[in-house]
mmCIF file of C-alpha atoms in Angstrom:
data_model
loop_
_atom_site.group_PDB
_atom_site.id
_atom_site.type_symbol
_atom_site.label_atom_id
_atom_site.label_comp_id
_atom_site.label_asym_id
_atom_site.label_seq_id
_atom_site.Cartn_x
_atom_site.Cartn_y
_atom_site.Cartn_z
ATOM 1 C CA UNK A 8 5.866 -88.609 43.705
ATOM 2 C CA UNK A 9 4.415 -85.319 42.516
ATOM 3 C CA UNK A 10 7.876 -84.088 41.470
ATOM 4 C CA UNK A 11 8.198 -80.320 41.307
ATOM 5 C CA UNK A 12 4.965 -78.395 41.887
ATOM 6 C CA UNK A 13 4.310 -74.662 41.396
ATOM 7 C CA UNK A 14 1.441 -72.364 42.381
ATOM 8 C CA UNK A 15 -0.294 -70.378 41.054
ATOM 9 C CA UNK A 16 -0.459 -71.371 37.364
ATOM 10 C CA UNK A 17 -1.453 -67.918 36.232
ATOM 11 C CA UNK A 18 -1.375 -64.455 37.886
ATOM 12 C CA UNK A 19 -2.031 -60.866 36.831
ATOM 13 C CA UNK A 20 -0.452 -58.188 38.924
ATOM 14 C CA UNK A 21 -0.689 -54.443 38.829
ATOM 15 C CA UNK A 22 2.524 -52.402 38.689
ATOM 16 C CA UNK A 23 3.950 -51.936 42.185
ATOM 17 C CA UNK A 24 2.142 -54.967 43.738
ATOM 18 C CA UNK A 25 4.084 -57.834 45.334
ATOM 19 C CA UNK A 26 3.583 -61.540 45.303
ATOM 20 C CA UNK A 27 5.203 -64.894 46.118
ATOM 21 C CA UNK A 28 5.486 -67.744 43.649
ATOM 22 C CA UNK A 29 5.503 -71.083 45.421
ATOM 23 C CA UNK A 30 7.634 -74.017 44.532
ATOM 24 C CA UNK A 31 7.874 -77.426 46.261
ATOM 25 C CA UNK A 32 9.537 -80.710 45.487
ATOM 26 C CA UNK A 33 9.135 -84.160 47.051
ATOM 27 C CA UNK A 34 12.286 -85.858 45.622
ATOM 28 C CA UNK A 35 14.582 -84.825 48.517
ATOM 29 C CA UNK A 36 16.740 -82.768 46.178
ATOM 30 C CA UNK A 37 19.224 -80.434 47.730
ATOM 31 C CA UNK A 38 19.558 -78.098 44.702
ATOM 32 C CA UNK A 39 16.692 -75.876 43.632
ATOM 33 C CA UNK A 40 16.516 -73.154 40.954
ATOM 34 C CA UNK A 41 14.252 -70.386 39.677
ATOM 35 C CA UNK A 42 14.199 -69.434 35.978
ATOM 36 C CA UNK A 43 12.293 -67.031 33.797
ATOM 37 C CA UNK A 44 11.446 -67.696 30.175
ATOM 38 C CA UNK A 45 10.555 -64.912 27.799
ATOM 39 C CA UNK A 46 9.112 -65.630 24.265
ATOM 40 C CA UNK A 47 11.719 -66.925 21.877
ATOM 41 C CA UNK A 48 14.457 -66.862 24.564
ATOM 42 C CA UNK A 49 16.146 -69.525 26.583
ATOM 43 C CA UNK A 50 15.638 -69.861 30.272
ATOM 44 C CA UNK A 51 17.486 -67.330 32.429
ATOM 45 C CA UNK A 52 18.541 -68.264 35.994
ATOM 46 C CA UNK A 53 17.172 -65.945 38.664
ATOM 47 C CA UNK A 54 18.261 -67.529 41.925
ATOM 48 C CA UNK A 55 19.387 -70.950 43.078
ATOM 49 C CA UNK A 56 19.877 -72.795 46.336
ATOM 50 C CA UNK A 57 22.286 -75.624 47.241
ATOM 51 C CA UNK A 58 20.450 -76.563 50.402
ATOM 52 C CA UNK A 59 18.268 -75.207 53.184
ATOM 53 C CA UNK A 60 19.475 -71.838 54.330
ATOM 54 C CA UNK A 61 21.798 -71.298 51.364
ATOM 55 C CA UNK A 62 20.848 -69.206 48.338
ATOM 56 C CA UNK A 63 22.732 -67.345 45.682
ATOM 57 C CA UNK A 64 22.116 -65.027 42.739
ATOM 58 C CA UNK A 65 21.849 -66.233 39.159
ATOM 59 C CA UNK A 66 22.089 -64.209 35.958
ATOM 60 C CA UNK A 67 18.953 -61.987 36.411
ATOM 61 C CA UNK A 68 18.277 -61.551 40.156
ATOM 62 C CA UNK A 69 17.183 -57.836 40.203
ATOM 63 C CA UNK A 70 13.658 -57.329 41.508
ATOM 64 C CA UNK A 71 13.417 -60.781 43.090
ATOM 65 C CA UNK A 72 14.152 -62.408 46.447
ATOM 66 C CA UNK A 73 14.234 -65.978 47.663
ATOM 67 C CA UNK A 74 14.425 -67.940 50.875
ATOM 68 C CA UNK A 75 15.028 -71.636 51.585
ATOM 69 C CA UNK A 76 13.945 -72.622 55.103
ATOM 70 C CA UNK A 77 13.277 -76.300 54.254
ATOM 71 C CA UNK A 78 14.638 -78.875 51.710
ATOM 72 C CA UNK A 79 11.170 -79.067 50.046
ATOM 73 C CA UNK A 80 10.211 -75.445 49.489
ATOM 74 C CA UNK A 81 11.885 -72.577 47.555
ATOM 75 C CA UNK A 82 9.532 -69.554 47.164
ATOM 76 C CA UNK A 83 10.306 -66.652 44.892
ATOM 77 C CA UNK A 84 9.280 -63.171 45.996
ATOM 78 C CA UNK A 85 8.537 -60.320 43.614
ATOM 79 C CA UNK A 86 8.621 -56.847 45.249
ATOM 80 C CA UNK A 87 7.210 -53.787 43.467
ATOM 81 C CA UNK A 88 6.240 -55.662 40.260
ATOM 82 C CA UNK A 89 7.211 -54.026 36.964
ATOM 83 C CA UNK A 90 6.071 -54.810 33.345
ATOM 84 C CA UNK A 91 9.569 -56.181 32.658
ATOM 85 C CA UNK A 92 8.792 -59.010 35.034
ATOM 86 C CA UNK A 93 6.017 -60.333 32.729
ATOM 87 C CA UNK A 94 7.253 -63.783 31.954
ATOM 88 C CA UNK A 95 6.835 -67.482 32.619
ATOM 89 C CA UNK A 96 8.585 -68.661 35.735
ATOM 90 C CA UNK A 97 9.902 -72.144 36.177
ATOM 91 C CA UNK A 98 11.193 -73.798 39.336
ATOM 92 C CA UNK A 99 13.531 -76.800 39.054
ATOM 93 C CA UNK A 100 15.411 -79.152 41.325
ATOM 94 C CA UNK A 101 18.322 -81.602 41.000
ATOM 95 C CA UNK A 102 20.196 -84.355 42.884
ATOM 96 C CA UNK A 103 23.353 -83.727 44.856
ATOM 97 C CA UNK A 104 25.144 -86.722 43.243
ATOM 98 C CA UNK A 105 27.132 -87.040 40.023
ATOM 99 C CA UNK A 106 24.009 -86.924 37.831
ATOM 100 C CA UNK A 107 22.658 -83.425 38.151
ATOM 101 C CA UNK A 108 20.068 -83.028 35.488
ATOM 102 C CA UNK A 109 17.357 -80.641 36.597
ATOM 103 C CA UNK A 110 13.691 -81.484 36.840
ATOM 104 C CA UNK A 111 11.178 -78.680 36.131
ATOM 105 C CA UNK A 112 7.769 -77.722 37.447
ATOM 106 C CA UNK A 113 4.861 -76.750 35.211
ATOM 107 C CA UNK A 114 5.500 -73.028 35.452
ATOM 108 C CA UNK A 115 3.689 -69.883 36.528
ATOM 109 C CA UNK A 116 2.590 -67.388 33.819
ATOM 110 C CA UNK A 117 2.763 -63.911 35.242
ATOM 111 C CA UNK A 118 1.525 -60.722 33.644
ATOM 112 C CA UNK A 119 2.255 -57.248 35.157
ATOM 113 C CA UNK A 120 0.061 -54.420 33.862
ATOM 114 C CA UNK B 20 31.363 -65.853 28.725
ATOM 115 C CA UNK B 21 29.913 -69.322 28.472
ATOM 116 C CA UNK B 22 27.345 -69.526 25.704
ATOM 117 C CA UNK B 23 25.044 -72.087 24.122
ATOM 118 C CA UNK B 24 23.675 -71.576 20.605
ATOM 119 C CA UNK B 25 21.023 -73.693 18.933
ATOM 120 C CA UNK B 26 20.166 -74.015 15.254
ATOM 121 C CA UNK B 27 17.938 -73.867 13.406
ATOM 122 C CA UNK B 28 15.449 -71.699 15.320
ATOM 123 C CA UNK B 29 12.587 -73.590 13.679
ATOM 124 C CA UNK B 30 12.299 -76.764 11.655
ATOM 125 C CA UNK B 31 9.388 -78.230 9.775
ATOM 126 C CA UNK B 32 9.588 -81.934 8.733
ATOM 127 C CA UNK B 33 7.251 -84.309 6.984
ATOM 128 C CA UNK B 34 6.377 -87.378 9.044
ATOM 129 C CA UNK B 35 9.190 -89.894 8.492
ATOM 130 C CA UNK B 36 11.733 -87.260 7.337
ATOM 131 C CA UNK B 37 14.850 -87.669 9.491
ATOM 132 C CA UNK B 38 16.913 -84.614 10.525
ATOM 133 C CA UNK B 39 19.226 -83.182 13.176
ATOM 134 C CA UNK B 40 19.212 -80.276 15.576
ATOM 135 C CA UNK B 41 22.438 -78.542 16.491
ATOM 136 C CA UNK B 42 23.721 -77.176 19.819
ATOM 137 C CA UNK B 43 27.129 -75.501 19.922
ATOM 138 C CA UNK B 44 28.851 -74.275 23.083
ATOM 139 C CA UNK B 45 31.837 -72.307 24.057
ATOM 140 C CA UNK B 46 34.685 -74.438 25.230
ATOM 141 C CA UNK B 47 35.480 -73.551 28.792
ATOM 142 C CA UNK B 48 35.329 -76.754 30.857
ATOM 143 C CA UNK B 49 32.096 -78.470 29.919
ATOM 144 C CA UNK B 50 30.790 -80.545 32.765
ATOM 145 C CA UNK B 51 27.590 -81.769 31.097
ATOM 146 C CA UNK B 52 25.404 -81.210 28.064
ATOM 147 C CA UNK B 53 21.629 -81.594 28.590
ATOM 148 C CA UNK B 54 18.713 -81.958 26.175
ATOM 149 C CA UNK B 55 15.108 -81.133 27.138
ATOM 150 C CA UNK B 56 11.783 -81.281 25.353
ATOM 151 C CA UNK B 57 9.244 -78.522 26.018
ATOM 152 C CA UNK B 58 5.621 -78.699 24.957
ATOM 153 C CA UNK B 59 3.520 -75.522 24.769
ATOM 154 C CA UNK B 60 2.444 -74.313 28.212
ATOM 155 C CA UNK B 61 4.537 -76.964 29.973
ATOM 156 C CA UNK B 62 7.806 -77.113 31.812
ATOM 157 C CA UNK B 63 10.901 -78.580 30.157
ATOM 158 C CA UNK B 64 11.084 -82.384 30.274
ATOM 159 C CA UNK B 65 14.529 -83.960 30.695
ATOM 160 C CA UNK B 66 15.705 -86.155 27.819
ATOM 161 C CA UNK B 67 19.447 -86.780 27.907
ATOM 162 C CA UNK B 68 22.728 -85.877 29.665
ATOM 163 C CA UNK B 69 26.081 -86.245 27.817
ATOM 164 C CA UNK B 70 29.355 -85.831 29.710
ATOM 165 C CA UNK B 71 32.160 -86.503 27.332
ATOM 166 C CA UNK B 72 33.020 -86.230 23.618
ATOM 167 C CA UNK B 73 31.990 -89.352 21.708
ATOM 168 C CA UNK B 74 29.162 -90.184 24.072
ATOM 169 C CA UNK B 75 25.752 -91.099 22.603
ATOM 170 C CA UNK B 76 22.364 -91.585 24.225
ATOM 171 C CA UNK B 77 19.181 -92.943 22.571
ATOM 172 C CA UNK B 78 15.506 -92.869 23.433
ATOM 173 C CA UNK B 79 12.912 -94.075 20.959
ATOM 174 C CA UNK B 80 13.351 -91.961 17.760
ATOM 175 C CA UNK B 81 15.866 -89.570 19.407
ATOM 176 C CA UNK B 82 19.646 -89.904 19.591
ATOM 177 C CA UNK B 83 21.975 -87.319 21.176
ATOM 178 C CA UNK B 84 25.621 -87.112 20.390
ATOM 179 C CA UNK B 85 28.446 -84.955 21.710
ATOM 180 C CA UNK B 86 31.727 -83.607 20.239
ATOM 181 C CA UNK B 87 34.238 -81.185 21.746
ATOM 182 C CA UNK B 88 32.357 -78.174 20.415
ATOM 183 C CA UNK B 89 28.763 -79.212 19.745
ATOM 184 C CA UNK B 90 25.939 -81.683 20.288
ATOM 185 C CA UNK B 91 23.434 -83.022 17.910
ATOM 186 C CA UNK B 92 19.941 -84.355 18.516
ATOM 187 C CA UNK B 93 19.122 -86.725 15.662
ATOM 188 C CA UNK B 94 15.399 -87.457 15.028
ATOM 189 C CA UNK B 95 14.835 -90.598 12.988
ATOM 190 C CA UNK B 96 11.487 -91.088 11.170
ATOM 191 C CA UNK B 97 9.730 -88.446 13.292
ATOM 192 C CA UNK B 98 6.038 -88.535 14.062
ATOM 193 C CA UNK B 99 3.656 -85.637 14.672
ATOM 194 C CA UNK B 100 3.821 -86.254 18.412
ATOM 195 C CA UNK B 101 7.520 -85.355 18.285
ATOM 196 C CA UNK B 102 6.516 -81.745 17.610
ATOM 197 C CA UNK B 103 7.820 -79.600 20.445
ATOM 198 C CA UNK B 104 10.624 -77.135 21.279
ATOM 199 C CA UNK B 105 13.899 -78.857 22.048
ATOM 200 C CA UNK B 106 16.196 -77.079 24.493
ATOM 201 C CA UNK B 107 19.874 -77.593 24.914
ATOM 202 C CA UNK B 108 21.679 -76.609 28.095
ATOM 203 C CA UNK B 109 25.244 -76.842 29.332
ATOM 204 C CA UNK B 110 26.926 -76.874 32.714
ATOM 205 C CA UNK B 111 30.429 -75.389 32.900
ATOM 206 C CA UNK B 112 33.249 -75.762 35.450
ATOM 207 C CA UNK B 113 32.938 -73.396 38.341
ATOM 208 C CA UNK B 114 29.252 -72.793 37.717
ATOM 209 C CA UNK B 115 27.971 -74.666 40.804
ATOM 210 C CA UNK B 116 25.670 -76.852 38.661
ATOM 211 C CA UNK B 117 24.001 -73.929 36.973
ATOM 212 C CA UNK B 118 22.728 -74.539 33.434
ATOM 213 C CA UNK B 119 23.212 -72.146 30.544
ATOM 214 C CA UNK B 120 20.302 -72.664 28.074
ATOM 215 C CA UNK B 121 20.133 -72.151 24.365
ATOM 216 C CA UNK B 122 17.044 -70.470 22.937
ATOM 217 C CA UNK B 123 15.676 -73.738 21.540
ATOM 218 C CA UNK B 124 14.636 -75.287 18.194
ATOM 219 C CA UNK B 125 10.908 -75.358 17.533
ATOM 220 C CA UNK B 126 10.213 -78.623 15.690
ATOM 221 C CA UNK B 127 6.971 -79.207 13.757
ATOM 222 C CA UNK B 128 6.318 -82.644 12.204
ATOM 223 C CA UNK B 129 3.556 -82.613 9.635
ATOM 224 C CA UNK B 130 1.423 -85.721 9.023
#
């Protein structure tokens, strides 16, 4: 199993541009999450999904959108990029059962200038 | 508001010098306490889950323990390869499996 994969690894955007960060998992997990991590800070939850077609906001959703059309994929859309969105973005997934630790992808480092 | 606080922010140890990292959390229906290891430029790697006070989990030189207000990650006789940032996270009742993360402890083990 590849686990959780993310593309791209790095990206530089100009202010006002848009992009989609891709996330896929091959573990048949129902739950998927998007986090951002700023230097010296913990991970902050942006959006999460409990299954295909179901998404909900996390702690810091402004400026982002998500969709979940399949169990495997959970893309994160940035519209009108701003410098405040410069961060490292992590996607994660977890089981539906009683053990719900989350498994993380390798991250996407995004710079908005 | 549910909160998770880790201390110290950074810790430097000599190889073989045992120590502990602390993770404290607000008490509002803890469902699970999670420890992760994060190497530079990588995603967090799952280490342990603790569900109830008194529970302990071990893996090589690491042992995680849980009380009603805090968790400790004990590192016994650390080696340089244990150098990483250790993240603590908690899931609280009513949070739909969301994790609240602490800001981490950056551990450096010197040879």
